[in-house]
mmCIF file of C-alpha atoms in Angstrom:
data_model
loop_
_atom_site.group_PDB
_atom_site.id
_atom_site.type_symbol
_atom_site.label_atom_id
_atom_site.label_comp_id
_atom_site.label_asym_id
_atom_site.label_seq_id
_atom_site.Cartn_x
_atom_site.Cartn_y
_atom_site.Cartn_z
ATOM 1 C CA MET C 381 0.000 0.000 0.000
ATOM 2 C CA ASN C 382 1.179 3.451 -0.812
ATOM 3 C CA ALA C 383 1.648 5.570 2.277
ATOM 4 C CA LYS C 384 1.662 8.743 0.241
ATOM 5 C CA SER C 385 -1.775 8.049 -1.105
ATOM 6 C CA ILE C 386 -3.058 7.412 2.396
ATOM 7 C CA VAL C 387 -1.800 10.805 3.440
ATOM 8 C CA ALA C 388 -3.566 12.319 0.492
ATOM 9 C CA ILE C 389 -6.809 10.710 1.507
ATOM 10 C CA ALA C 390 -6.402 11.588 5.141
ATOM 11 C CA LEU C 391 -5.787 15.181 4.237
ATOM 12 C CA THR C 392 -9.157 15.199 2.566
ATOM 13 C CA LEU C 393 -10.657 14.820 6.017
ATOM 14 C CA VAL C 394 -11.678 18.415 5.384
ATOM 15 C CA LEU C 395 -14.811 16.676 4.895
ATOM 16 C CA ALA C 396 -18.170 16.846 3.347
ATOM 17 C CA PRO C 397 -21.232 16.514 5.605
ATOM 18 C CA GLY C 398 -21.985 13.083 6.798
ATOM 19 C CA VAL C 399 -23.470 9.885 5.703
ATOM 20 C CA ALA C 400 -27.153 9.595 5.139
ATOM 21 C CA ASP C 401 -27.896 5.934 5.524
ATOM 22 C CA ALA C 402 -28.134 4.085 8.802
ATOM 23 C CA ARG C 403 -25.581 1.460 9.620
ATOM 24 C CA GLY C 404 -26.286 -2.165 10.322
ATOM 25 C CA PHE C 405 -23.203 -4.297 10.471
ATOM 26 C CA ALA C 406 -23.492 -7.772 11.896
ATOM 27 C CA GLY C 407 -22.604 -7.586 15.540
ATOM 28 C CA GLY C 408 -21.172 -9.837 18.165
ATOM 29 C CA GLY C 409 -18.127 -9.204 20.206
ATOM 30 C CA ALA C 410 -18.305 -6.750 23.050
ATOM 31 C CA ARG C 411 -21.074 -6.568 25.597
ATOM 32 C CA PHE C 412 -22.441 -3.198 26.623
ATOM 33 C CA SER C 413 -24.463 -2.252 29.639
ATOM 34 C CA ARG C 414 -27.023 -0.375 27.540
ATOM 35 C CA PRO C 415 -29.478 -2.882 26.130
ATOM 36 C CA ALA C 416 -29.806 -0.950 22.870
ATOM 37 C CA GLY C 417 -26.096 -1.367 22.115
ATOM 38 C CA GLY C 418 -23.830 1.045 20.336
ATOM 39 C CA PHE C 419 -22.255 4.109 21.942
ATOM 40 C CA ASP C 420 -23.616 6.067 24.859
ATOM 41 C CA PHE C 421 -23.984 9.715 23.839
ATOM 42 C CA ARG C 422 -27.112 10.313 25.858
ATOM 43 C CA ASN C 423 -26.153 13.873 26.735
ATOM 44 C CA ASP C 424 -25.252 14.943 23.226
ATOM 45 C CA GLY C 425 -27.685 16.406 20.761
ATOM 46 C CA ALA C 426 -31.046 14.934 19.949
ATOM 47 C CA THR C 427 -32.128 12.254 17.597
ATOM 48 C CA SER C 428 -33.331 13.653 14.352
ATOM 49 C CA ARG C 429 -36.575 13.494 12.510
ATOM 50 C CA PRO C 430 -37.318 14.629 8.977
ATOM 51 C CA PRO C 431 -35.711 18.056 8.476
ATOM 52 C CA SER C 432 -38.978 19.837 7.927
ATOM 53 C CA GLY C 433 -42.630 19.058 8.082
ATOM 54 C CA THR C 434 -46.106 19.848 9.280
ATOM 55 C CA HIS C 435 -48.237 18.208 11.957
ATOM 56 C CA SER C 436 -51.955 18.840 12.241
ATOM 57 C CA SER C 437 -54.260 17.465 14.880
ATOM 58 C CA THR C 438 -57.608 18.004 16.560
ATOM 59 C CA GLY C 439 -57.796 17.874 20.339
ATOM 60 C CA PRO C 440 -60.587 16.385 22.455
ATOM 61 C CA TYR C 441 -62.366 19.756 22.762
ATOM 62 C CA GLY C 442 -62.069 20.587 19.125
ATOM 63 C CA THR C 443 -58.854 22.582 19.295
ATOM 64 C CA GLN C 444 -57.121 22.584 15.942
ATOM 65 C CA ARG C 445 -53.345 22.574 16.055
ATOM 66 C CA THR C 446 -50.902 22.927 13.210
ATOM 67 C CA THR C 447 -47.157 22.823 13.712
ATOM 68 C CA ASN C 448 -44.557 23.644 11.113
ATOM 69 C CA TYR C 449 -40.950 22.837 11.859
ATOM 70 C CA ASN C 450 -37.604 23.039 10.169
ATOM 71 C CA THR C 451 -34.396 21.453 11.342
ATOM 72 C CA GLY C 452 -30.957 21.542 9.870
ATOM 73 C CA PRO C 453 -27.343 21.023 10.783
ATOM 74 C CA ASN C 454 -27.133 24.491 12.273
ATOM 75 C CA GLY C 455 -30.436 24.893 14.035
ATOM 76 C CA TYR C 456 -34.165 24.539 14.136
ATOM 77 C CA SER C 457 -37.349 26.552 14.096
ATOM 78 C CA ARG C 458 -40.964 25.731 14.743
ATOM 79 C CA GLN C 459 -44.326 27.419 14.980
ATOM 80 C CA THR C 460 -47.605 26.084 16.289
ATOM 81 C CA THR C 461 -50.984 27.674 15.770
ATOM 82 C CA ALA C 462 -53.919 26.512 17.845
ATOM 83 C CA THR C 463 -57.472 27.719 17.390
ATOM 84 C CA ASN C 464 -60.761 26.954 19.044
ATOM 85 C CA GLY C 465 -63.717 29.201 18.355
ATOM 86 C CA ASN C 466 -62.728 32.766 19.170
ATOM 87 C CA TYR C 467 -59.518 31.674 20.866
ATOM 88 C CA SER C 468 -56.247 31.452 19.054
ATOM 89 C CA ARG C 469 -52.648 31.028 20.093
ATOM 90 C CA THR C 470 -49.500 31.107 17.999
ATOM 91 C CA SER C 471 -46.247 30.026 19.539
ATOM 92 C CA GLY C 472 -42.858 29.083 18.285
ATOM 93 C CA GLY C 473 -39.163 29.283 18.680
ATOM 94 C CA SER C 474 -35.841 28.743 17.055
ATOM 95 C CA GLY C 475 -32.332 27.822 18.012
ATOM 96 C CA ASN C 476 -28.857 27.829 16.610
ATOM 97 C CA TYR C 477 -26.690 24.837 17.508
ATOM 98 C CA ASN C 478 -23.480 26.687 16.763
ATOM 99 C CA THR C 479 -24.033 29.873 18.714
ATOM 100 C CA GLY C 480 -26.364 28.433 21.322
ATOM 101 C CA ASN C 481 -28.823 31.261 20.773
ATOM 102 C CA VAL C 482 -32.450 30.345 21.301
ATOM 103 C CA ASN C 483 -35.678 32.290 21.327
ATOM 104 C CA HIS C 484 -39.366 31.686 21.784
ATOM 105 C CA TYR C 485 -42.612 33.554 21.503
ATOM 106 C CA ALA C 486 -46.304 33.064 22.099
ATOM 107 C CA ASN C 487 -49.205 35.295 21.251
ATOM 108 C CA ALA C 488 -52.726 34.509 22.279
ATOM 109 C CA SER C 489 -56.070 36.197 22.001
ATOM 110 C CA GLY C 490 -59.612 35.471 22.975
ATOM 111 C CA PRO C 491 -62.916 37.195 23.587
ATOM 112 C CA TYR C 492 -61.730 38.688 26.866
ATOM 113 C CA GLY C 493 -58.205 39.803 26.105
ATOM 114 C CA SER C 494 -54.855 39.039 24.635
ATOM 115 C CA SER C 495 -51.361 38.249 25.793
ATOM 116 C CA SER C 496 -47.917 37.889 24.409
ATOM 117 C CA ARG C 497 -44.644 36.605 25.723
ATOM 118 C CA SER C 498 -41.231 36.194 24.239
ATOM 119 C CA GLY C 499 -37.719 35.519 25.286
ATOM 120 C CA SER C 500 -34.268 34.789 24.084
ATOM 121 C CA GLY C 501 -31.126 33.383 25.574
ATOM 122 C CA ASN C 502 -28.047 31.326 25.090
ATOM 123 C CA VAL C 503 -27.804 27.740 26.260
ATOM 124 C CA TYR C 504 -24.024 27.800 26.445
ATOM 125 C CA ASN C 505 -23.555 30.788 28.735
ATOM 126 C CA ARG C 506 -26.900 30.172 30.443
ATOM 127 C CA THR C 507 -28.371 33.575 29.891
ATOM 128 C CA TYR C 508 -31.993 34.311 29.225
ATOM 129 C CA SER C 509 -34.189 37.339 29.011
ATOM 130 C CA GLY C 510 -37.901 37.107 28.616
ATOM 131 C CA SER C 511 -40.943 39.258 29.028
ATOM 132 C CA ALA C 512 -44.673 38.933 28.970
ATOM 133 C CA SER C 513 -47.554 41.325 28.760
ATOM 134 C CA GLY C 514 -51.290 41.121 28.504
ATOM 135 C CA SER C 515 -54.435 43.163 28.441
ATOM 136 C CA ASN C 516 -58.091 42.447 28.870
ATOM 137 C CA VAL C 517 -61.264 43.962 27.536
ATOM 138 C CA TRP C 518 -61.588 46.057 30.699
ATOM 139 C CA GLY C 519 -58.385 47.875 29.888
ATOM 140 C CA GLN C 520 -56.228 46.233 32.521
ATOM 141 C CA THR C 521 -52.690 45.369 31.527
ATOM 142 C CA TYR C 522 -49.785 43.533 33.122
ATOM 143 C CA HIS C 523 -46.093 43.108 32.444
ATOM 144 C CA SER C 524 -43.566 40.671 33.799
ATOM 145 C CA SER C 525 -40.054 39.610 33.020
ATOM 146 C CA THR C 526 -37.618 36.824 33.654
ATOM 147 C CA TYR C 527 -33.899 37.130 33.435
ATOM 148 C CA ALA C 528 -31.179 34.544 33.927
ATOM 149 C CA ASN C 529 -27.476 35.160 34.178
ATOM 150 C CA ASN C 530 -24.950 32.374 34.677
ATOM 151 C CA GLY C 531 -27.883 30.087 35.301
ATOM 152 C CA VAL C 532 -29.321 32.169 38.180
ATOM 153 C CA VAL C 533 -32.896 33.031 37.356
ATOM 154 C CA TYR C 534 -34.500 36.308 38.252
ATOM 155 C CA ARG C 535 -38.185 36.973 37.948
ATOM 156 C CA GLY C 536 -39.153 40.462 38.761
ATOM 157 C CA ALA C 537 -39.719 43.904 37.521
ATOM 158 C CA VAL C 538 -37.451 45.568 35.043
ATOM 159 C CA VAL C 539 -36.240 48.886 36.374
ATOM 160 C CA THR C 540 -36.362 50.869 33.199
ATOM 161 C CA ASN C 541 -33.165 52.669 32.435
ATOM 162 C CA PRO C 542 -33.832 56.392 32.886
ATOM 163 C CA VAL C 543 -31.391 57.343 30.134
ATOM 164 C CA TYR C 544 -31.426 54.544 27.564
ATOM 165 C CA TYR C 545 -35.069 53.456 27.802
ATOM 166 C CA HIS C 546 -35.820 54.610 24.281
ATOM 167 C CA TYR C 547 -32.679 53.121 22.761
ATOM 168 C CA PRO C 548 -32.855 49.986 20.634
ATOM 169 C CA THR C 549 -31.104 46.791 21.699
ATOM 170 C CA TRP C 550 -27.400 47.487 22.285
ATOM 171 C CA GLY C 551 -28.137 51.130 21.487
ATOM 172 C CA TRP C 552 -26.270 52.189 24.636
ATOM 173 C CA ASN C 553 -23.178 50.646 23.016
ATOM 174 C CA GLY C 554 -23.596 52.243 19.623
ATOM 175 C CA GLY C 555 -25.678 49.337 18.382
ATOM 176 C CA VAL C 556 -22.840 46.854 18.837
ATOM 177 C CA ALA C 557 -23.371 43.801 21.035
ATOM 178 C CA TRP C 558 -21.166 43.952 24.103
ATOM 179 C CA TYR C 559 -19.193 40.931 25.229
ATOM 180 C CA PRO C 560 -16.208 40.474 27.535
ATOM 181 C CA ALA C 561 -12.964 40.954 25.639
ATOM 182 C CA PRO C 562 -9.557 42.010 26.936
ATOM 183 C CA TYR C 563 -9.222 44.826 24.423
ATOM 184 C CA TYR C 564 -12.642 46.257 25.092
ATOM 185 C CA TYR C 565 -13.318 48.480 28.111
ATOM 186 C CA GLY C 566 -10.629 46.531 29.917
ATOM 187 C CA GLY C 567 -12.457 43.310 29.273
ATOM 188 C CA GLY C 568 -15.216 43.009 31.830
ATOM 189 C CA PHE C 569 -18.575 44.621 32.239
ATOM 190 C CA TRP C 570 -17.422 46.601 35.259
ATOM 191 C CA GLY C 571 -13.774 46.837 34.235
ATOM 192 C CA PRO C 572 -10.755 44.627 33.735
ATOM 193 C CA PHE C 573 -11.149 42.667 36.974
ATOM 194 C CA ALA C 574 -13.763 40.452 35.365
ATOM 195 C CA VAL C 575 -11.164 38.961 33.089
ATOM 196 C CA GLY C 576 -8.572 38.187 35.723
ATOM 197 C CA VAL C 577 -6.762 41.430 36.406
ATOM 198 C CA ALA C 578 -5.780 41.171 40.069
ATOM 199 C CA SER C 579 -4.840 44.797 40.653
ATOM 200 C CA ALA C 580 -8.404 46.110 40.871
ATOM 201 C CA ALA C 581 -9.523 47.329 44.272
ATOM 202 C CA VAL C 582 -11.675 44.877 46.196
ATOM 203 C CA PHE C 583 -15.016 46.380 47.218
ATOM 204 C CA GLY C 584 -16.263 43.771 49.676
ATOM 205 C CA SER C 585 -18.028 40.514 48.877
ATOM 206 C CA ILE C 586 -21.484 39.029 48.739
ATOM 207 C CA VAL C 587 -22.760 35.547 49.560
ATOM 208 C CA ALA C 588 -25.511 35.047 47.014
ATOM 209 C CA ALA C 589 -28.624 32.921 47.339
ATOM 210 C CA ASN C 590 -26.790 30.059 45.687
ATOM 211 C CA ASN C 591 -24.231 30.163 48.564
ATOM 212 C CA VAL C 592 -21.500 31.304 46.204
ATOM 213 C CA THR C 593 -19.297 34.114 47.472
ATOM 214 C CA TYR C 594 -18.777 36.834 44.893
ATOM 215 C CA THR C 595 -15.961 39.309 45.366
ATOM 216 C CA SER C 596 -16.818 42.845 44.396
ATOM 217 C CA TYR C 597 -14.326 45.150 42.713
ATOM 218 C CA GLN C 598 -14.231 48.835 42.080
ATOM 219 C CA VAL C 599 -16.031 49.787 38.907
ATOM 220 C CA GLN C 600 -13.687 51.275 36.362
ATOM 221 C CA PRO C 601 -14.518 54.557 34.632
ATOM 222 C CA ALA C 602 -15.756 54.246 31.043
ATOM 223 C CA SER C 603 -16.717 50.607 31.534
ATOM 224 C CA PRO C 604 -20.243 49.516 30.566
ATOM 225 C CA GLY C 605 -20.955 49.056 34.258
ATOM 226 C CA ALA C 606 -19.951 52.626 35.003
ATOM 227 C CA LYS C 607 -22.333 53.749 32.289
ATOM 228 C CA LEU C 608 -25.083 51.693 33.869
ATOM 229 C CA LEU C 609 -24.466 53.129 37.329
ATOM 230 C CA ALA C 610 -24.377 56.664 35.995
ATOM 231 C CA SER C 611 -27.631 56.222 34.095
ATOM 232 C CA TYR C 612 -29.365 55.065 37.281
ATOM 233 C CA GLN C 613 -27.545 57.751 39.272
ATOM 234 C CA LEU C 614 -26.085 55.069 41.518
ATOM 235 C CA THR C 615 -22.855 55.427 43.479
ATOM 236 C CA GLN C 616 -20.845 52.319 44.141
ATOM 237 C CA THR C 617 -20.064 51.375 47.707
ATOM 238 C CA PRO C 618 -18.339 48.313 49.147
ATOM 239 C CA CYS C 619 -20.581 45.291 49.446
ATOM 240 C CA GLY C 620 -21.375 43.834 52.822
ATOM 241 C CA ALA C 621 -23.542 46.469 54.482
ATOM 242 C CA PRO C 622 -27.286 45.798 54.682
ATOM 243 C CA ASN C 623 -29.921 47.483 52.532
ATOM 244 C CA LEU C 624 -27.779 48.126 49.516
ATOM 245 C CA VAL C 625 -28.489 47.827 45.832
ATOM 246 C CA VAL C 626 -26.700 44.604 44.877
ATOM 247 C CA ILE C 627 -26.248 44.139 41.150
ATOM 248 C CA TYR C 628 -25.070 40.809 39.756
ATOM 249 C CA GLY C 629 -23.450 41.301 36.385
ATOM 250 C CA PRO C 630 -21.906 39.160 33.678
ATOM 251 C CA ASN C 631 -19.090 36.728 34.440
ATOM 252 C CA ASN C 632 -20.083 36.114 38.054
ATOM 253 C CA SER C 633 -19.495 39.730 38.988
ATOM 254 C CA VAL C 634 -21.265 41.810 41.576
ATOM 255 C CA ILE C 635 -21.184 45.419 42.659
ATOM 256 C CA CYS C 636 -23.085 47.307 45.327
ATOM 257 C CA ALA C 637 -24.437 50.822 45.486
ATOM 258 C CA TYR C 638 -26.479 53.026 47.753
ATOM 259 C CA PRO C 639 -30.199 53.034 46.970
ATOM 260 C CA ASN C 640 -31.709 56.171 45.533
ATOM 261 C CA ASN C 641 -35.049 57.444 44.330
ATOM 262 C CA LEU C 642 -34.744 55.362 41.154
ATOM 263 C CA VAL C 643 -33.508 52.061 42.539
ATOM 264 C CA ALA C 644 -34.561 50.564 45.849
ATOM 265 C CA ALA C 645 -32.367 48.343 47.982
ATOM 266 C CA GLY C 646 -32.388 44.746 46.857
ATOM 267 C CA ASN C 647 -30.817 42.275 44.511
ATOM 268 C CA TYR C 648 -30.726 42.893 40.789
ATOM 269 C CA SER C 649 -29.296 41.368 37.664
ATOM 270 C CA VAL C 650 -28.072 43.141 34.559
ATOM 271 C CA ASN C 651 -29.620 42.782 31.153
ATOM 272 C CA SER C 652 -26.673 44.037 29.170
ATOM 273 C CA SER C 653 -28.542 44.166 25.869
ATOM 274 C CA ASN C 654 -30.512 47.206 26.946
ATOM 275 C CA LEU C 655 -28.458 48.219 29.991
ATOM 276 C CA THR C 656 -31.273 47.675 32.430
ATOM 277 C CA ILE C 657 -31.417 46.032 35.802
ATOM 278 C CA VAL C 658 -33.987 43.420 36.771
ATOM 279 C CA SER C 659 -35.057 42.951 40.363
ATOM 280 C CA GLN C 660 -34.465 39.555 41.830
ATOM 281 C CA ASN C 661 -37.437 37.558 42.911
ATOM 282 C CA PRO C 662 -36.247 33.965 43.144
ATOM 283 C CA ALA C 663 -38.866 31.341 42.499
ATOM 284 C CA VAL G 689 -10.682 1.390 -4.016
ATOM 285 C CA ILE G 690 -9.933 -0.317 -0.753
ATOM 286 C CA PHE G 691 -6.454 0.224 0.549
ATOM 287 C CA LEU G 692 -6.705 -1.846 3.675
ATOM 288 C CA ALA G 693 -8.703 -4.990 4.097
ATOM 289 C CA ALA G 694 -10.730 -5.167 7.267
ATOM 290 C CA PRO G 695 -9.072 -7.489 9.769
ATOM 291 C CA ALA G 696 -10.984 -10.342 11.250
ATOM 292 C CA ARG G 697 -11.268 -8.500 14.549
ATOM 293 C CA ALA G 698 -11.305 -4.740 14.996
ATOM 294 C CA THR G 699 -9.083 -3.607 17.824
ATOM 295 C CA GLY G 700 -10.043 0.017 18.364
ATOM 296 C CA THR G 701 -10.901 1.120 21.878
ATOM 297 C CA VAL G 702 -13.255 4.027 22.546
ATOM 298 C CA LEU G 703 -13.730 5.605 25.945
ATOM 299 C CA VAL G 704 -16.790 7.789 26.472
ATOM 300 C CA ARG G 705 -16.968 9.825 29.667
ATOM 301 C CA GLN G 706 -20.140 11.771 30.388
ATOM 302 C CA HIS G 707 -20.026 15.180 32.027
ATOM 303 C CA ASP G 708 -21.220 13.584 35.274
ATOM 304 C CA GLY G 709 -18.076 11.484 35.387
ATOM 305 C CA SER G 710 -19.641 8.163 34.384
ATOM 306 C CA MET G 711 -17.510 6.334 31.897
ATOM 307 C CA LYS G 712 -17.770 3.426 29.500
ATOM 308 C CA THR G 713 -15.106 1.711 27.476
ATOM 309 C CA TYR G 714 -15.926 0.093 24.154
ATOM 310 C CA THR G 715 -13.542 -2.438 22.709
ATOM 311 C CA ASN G 716 -13.389 -4.055 19.285
ATOM 312 C CA VAL G 717 -14.340 -0.793 17.627
ATOM 313 C CA ARG G 718 -13.865 -0.800 13.882
ATOM 314 C CA ILE G 719 -12.129 2.245 12.416
ATOM 315 C CA GLY G 720 -12.794 3.162 8.815
ATOM 316 C CA ILE G 721 -11.570 6.115 6.816
ATOM 317 C CA GLY G 722 -13.077 6.978 3.479
ATOM 318 C CA ASN G 723 -15.632 9.118 1.710
ATOM 319 C CA ASP G 724 -13.911 12.094 3.352
ATOM 320 C CA GLN G 725 -14.812 10.975 6.832
ATOM 321 C CA MET G 726 -13.795 8.696 9.665
ATOM 322 C CA GLU G 727 -16.215 6.069 10.922
ATOM 323 C CA LEU G 728 -16.051 4.349 14.293
ATOM 324 C CA THR G 729 -18.367 1.363 14.555
ATOM 325 C CA SER G 730 -19.078 -0.295 17.879
ATOM 326 C CA GLY G 731 -18.217 -3.954 18.315
ATOM 327 C CA ASP G 732 -21.874 -4.948 18.232
ATOM 328 C CA GLY G 733 -22.338 -3.040 14.991
ATOM 329 C CA ARG G 734 -25.240 -1.030 16.345
ATOM 330 C CA GLY G 735 -23.608 2.356 16.538
ATOM 331 C CA THR G 736 -21.394 4.260 14.147
ATOM 332 C CA LEU G 737 -19.876 7.586 15.023
ATOM 333 C CA VAL G 738 -18.956 9.493 11.883
ATOM 334 C CA VAL G 739 -16.477 12.325 12.165
ATOM 335 C CA GLY G 740 -17.566 14.174 9.083
ATOM 336 C CA LYS G 741 -15.851 17.522 9.222
ATOM 337 C CA ALA G 742 -12.272 18.256 10.156
ATOM 338 C CA ALA G 743 -9.369 20.418 9.183
ATOM 339 C CA CYS G 744 -6.244 18.365 8.598
ATOM 340 C CA THR G 745 -2.574 19.130 8.209
ATOM 341 C CA LYS G 746 0.510 16.997 7.818
ATOM 342 C CA VAL G 747 2.871 17.166 10.788
ATOM 343 C CA GLY G 748 6.042 15.286 9.963
ATOM 344 C CA GLU G 749 4.973 11.824 8.934
ATOM 345 C CA LEU G 750 1.693 12.131 10.775
ATOM 346 C CA VAL G 751 -1.618 13.703 9.872
ATOM 347 C CA ARG G 752 -3.279 15.882 12.475
ATOM 348 C CA CYS G 753 -6.942 16.741 12.145
ATOM 349 C CA LEU G 754 -9.071 19.134 14.151
ATOM 350 C CA PRO G 755 -12.600 17.737 13.960
ATOM 351 C CA TYR G 756 -15.569 19.967 14.491
ATOM 352 C CA ASP G 757 -18.589 17.920 13.588
ATOM 353 C CA ALA G 758 -19.754 14.375 14.186
ATOM 354 C CA THR G 759 -22.883 12.307 13.722
ATOM 355 C CA LEU G 760 -23.929 9.180 15.559
ATOM 356 C CA PHE G 761 -25.953 6.626 13.606
ATOM 357 C CA GLN G 762 -27.445 4.207 16.076
ATOM 358 C CA ASN G 763 -30.495 2.005 16.394
ATOM 359 C CA GLY G 764 -32.053 3.548 13.315
ATOM 360 C CA GLN G 765 -31.677 7.090 14.594
ATOM 361 C CA THR G 766 -29.355 9.931 13.773
ATOM 362 C CA ARG G 767 -27.829 12.164 16.427
ATOM 363 C CA HIS G 768 -25.831 15.247 15.621
ATOM 364 C CA ILE G 769 -22.859 15.552 17.983
ATOM 365 C CA LEU G 770 -21.494 19.062 18.341
ATOM 366 C CA LEU G 771 -17.784 19.021 19.078
ATOM 367 C CA GLN G 772 -16.132 21.592 21.287
ATOM 368 C CA SER G 773 -12.495 20.748 20.729
ATOM 369 C CA GLY G 774 -10.225 17.845 20.014
ATOM 370 C CA THR G 775 -7.563 16.349 17.844
ATOM 371 C CA VAL G 776 -7.191 13.275 15.676
ATOM 372 C CA TRP G 777 -3.747 11.930 14.912
ATOM 373 C CA LEU G 778 -3.251 9.432 12.106
ATOM 374 C CA ASN G 779 -0.131 7.541 11.222
ATOM 375 C CA PRO G 780 -0.467 6.732 7.527
ATOM 376 C CA THR G 781 2.935 5.071 7.301
ATOM 377 C CA LEU G 782 4.010 1.477 7.778
ATOM 378 C CA LEU G 783 6.372 2.436 10.592
ATOM 379 C CA LYS G 784 5.823 3.468 14.173
ATOM 380 C CA GLN G 785 5.841 7.235 14.533
ATOM 381 C CA PRO G 786 6.287 9.296 17.705
ATOM 382 C CA LEU G 787 3.759 11.985 18.464
ATOM 383 C CA PRO G 788 5.320 15.456 18.479
ATOM 384 C CA LEU G 789 6.164 16.667 21.975
ATOM 385 C CA SER G 790 4.911 13.430 23.471
ATOM 386 C CA SER G 791 6.208 10.097 24.630
ATOM 387 C CA ALA G 792 3.347 8.376 22.829
ATOM 388 C CA VAL G 793 4.014 6.374 19.682
ATOM 389 C CA LEU G 794 1.473 5.710 16.980
ATOM 390 C CA GLN G 795 1.485 2.233 15.478
ATOM 391 C CA PRO G 796 1.512 1.848 11.695
ATOM 392 C CA HIS G 797 -1.886 3.063 10.482
ATOM 393 C CA GLY G 798 -2.576 3.999 14.061
ATOM 394 C CA VAL G 799 -5.245 6.502 15.085
ATOM 395 C CA LEU G 800 -5.414 8.523 18.285
ATOM 396 C CA MET G 801 -8.401 10.767 18.939
ATOM 397 C CA SER G 802 -9.380 12.919 21.900
ATOM 398 C CA VAL G 803 -12.406 15.184 21.619
ATOM 399 C CA ASN G 804 -14.759 17.026 23.917
ATOM 400 C CA THR G 805 -18.322 17.594 22.840
ATOM 401 C CA ARG G 806 -20.230 20.744 23.573
ATOM 402 C CA ALA G 807 -22.379 18.763 25.985
ATOM 403 C CA GLY G 808 -19.275 17.981 28.024
ATOM 404 C CA THR G 809 -18.768 14.417 26.874
ATOM 405 C CA TYR G 810 -15.161 13.332 26.472
ATOM 406 C CA VAL G 811 -14.356 10.753 23.800
ATOM 407 C CA SER G 812 -11.022 9.101 23.218
ATOM 408 C CA LEU G 813 -10.034 6.533 20.638
ATOM 409 C CA THR G 814 -6.966 4.416 20.164
ATOM 410 C CA GLY G 815 -6.508 1.798 17.503
ATOM 411 C CA THR G 816 -5.449 1.173 13.977
ATOM 412 C CA VAL G 817 -7.337 1.811 10.775
ATOM 413 C CA ASP G 818 -9.252 -1.300 9.745
ATOM 414 C CA GLU G 819 -10.340 -0.007 6.395
ATOM 415 C CA MET G 820 -9.387 2.925 4.248
ATOM 416 C CA HIS G 821 -10.902 3.585 0.872
ATOM 417 C CA LYS G 822 -11.805 6.347 -1.498
#
């Protein structure tokens, strides 16, 4: 056999997408603890179904449901519409396997009102931001929101940013999505300490509800966090004293500030996309 | 065109460690390279992991590939495995070859793979190519 030709073939492992047909070689040999045999990748991905399609069904009370879905190597999307008399509900979502970005939405209406909810997040960095609102025929409305950062979920009111409330998403950052990077505002949301710079001044620490101790550092001027504090007219103070505004930011960061007429004492998380804080109300 | 005939008994060994630490070792795994992909078939023939996308370079006498996509065909179902990082080393020669900066030696036609999936599963493979074809 020609080794050179093997190299040539191996180099072509810059490869085309996979094989389409299922395998079925005669077995024997090793015993596996899983009765179904094969490899155990139970935590990886999901088994596939046809890449796109439509399901329609009628429920026991006459509800008509139609679902359209599309799946591909890079993601999925789906939408379901359900109707029954004067009631209707459309919901759906999509996800990107590469970026981890996911989103969902649901809009419903009936004789007595309507509601809508939506959210988006990232399954890899465990962030999520969602909101819901509704109104009824008597003119009453409600709003709620859910926010998750580093897997910690907050459900509470959004404290609207007094300065950037009318800006579009990432508008506070010139329309560019912010993310931690060493060459950008020193790297972290509050300054360079979030990316491992040890020279930042320690500003106390907080033991969060998840029993994790977060060290607080001094917010650096011109950082996104400084912009957030300034917009809410907050002044940072060392963490540890009671009745402070405690803001958990990206990358397991936390800072504290004195309450003011805009922000009451309590725990908050940062929604960096619109530079707002969300009050914590753990489930 | 088949370059290597499949031996009577595949000798590849695959270790799969879940993110919770549980681990399983699969022996007698058949290793095939062809159609621009690498196929690892379990000893019972019920599962085939296809590494279908990789960027490869020649390092000395060895070939090093950085895979970034895999698919598991098993029990009539298809599962897309997203890879986080990893490396495949292939010795295409008929002689033993040392791995660069390592004490490890790859047997003739030997394959060494270590990858982490995005779900946190670690997969390693050692063995020799059972079949290679265009």
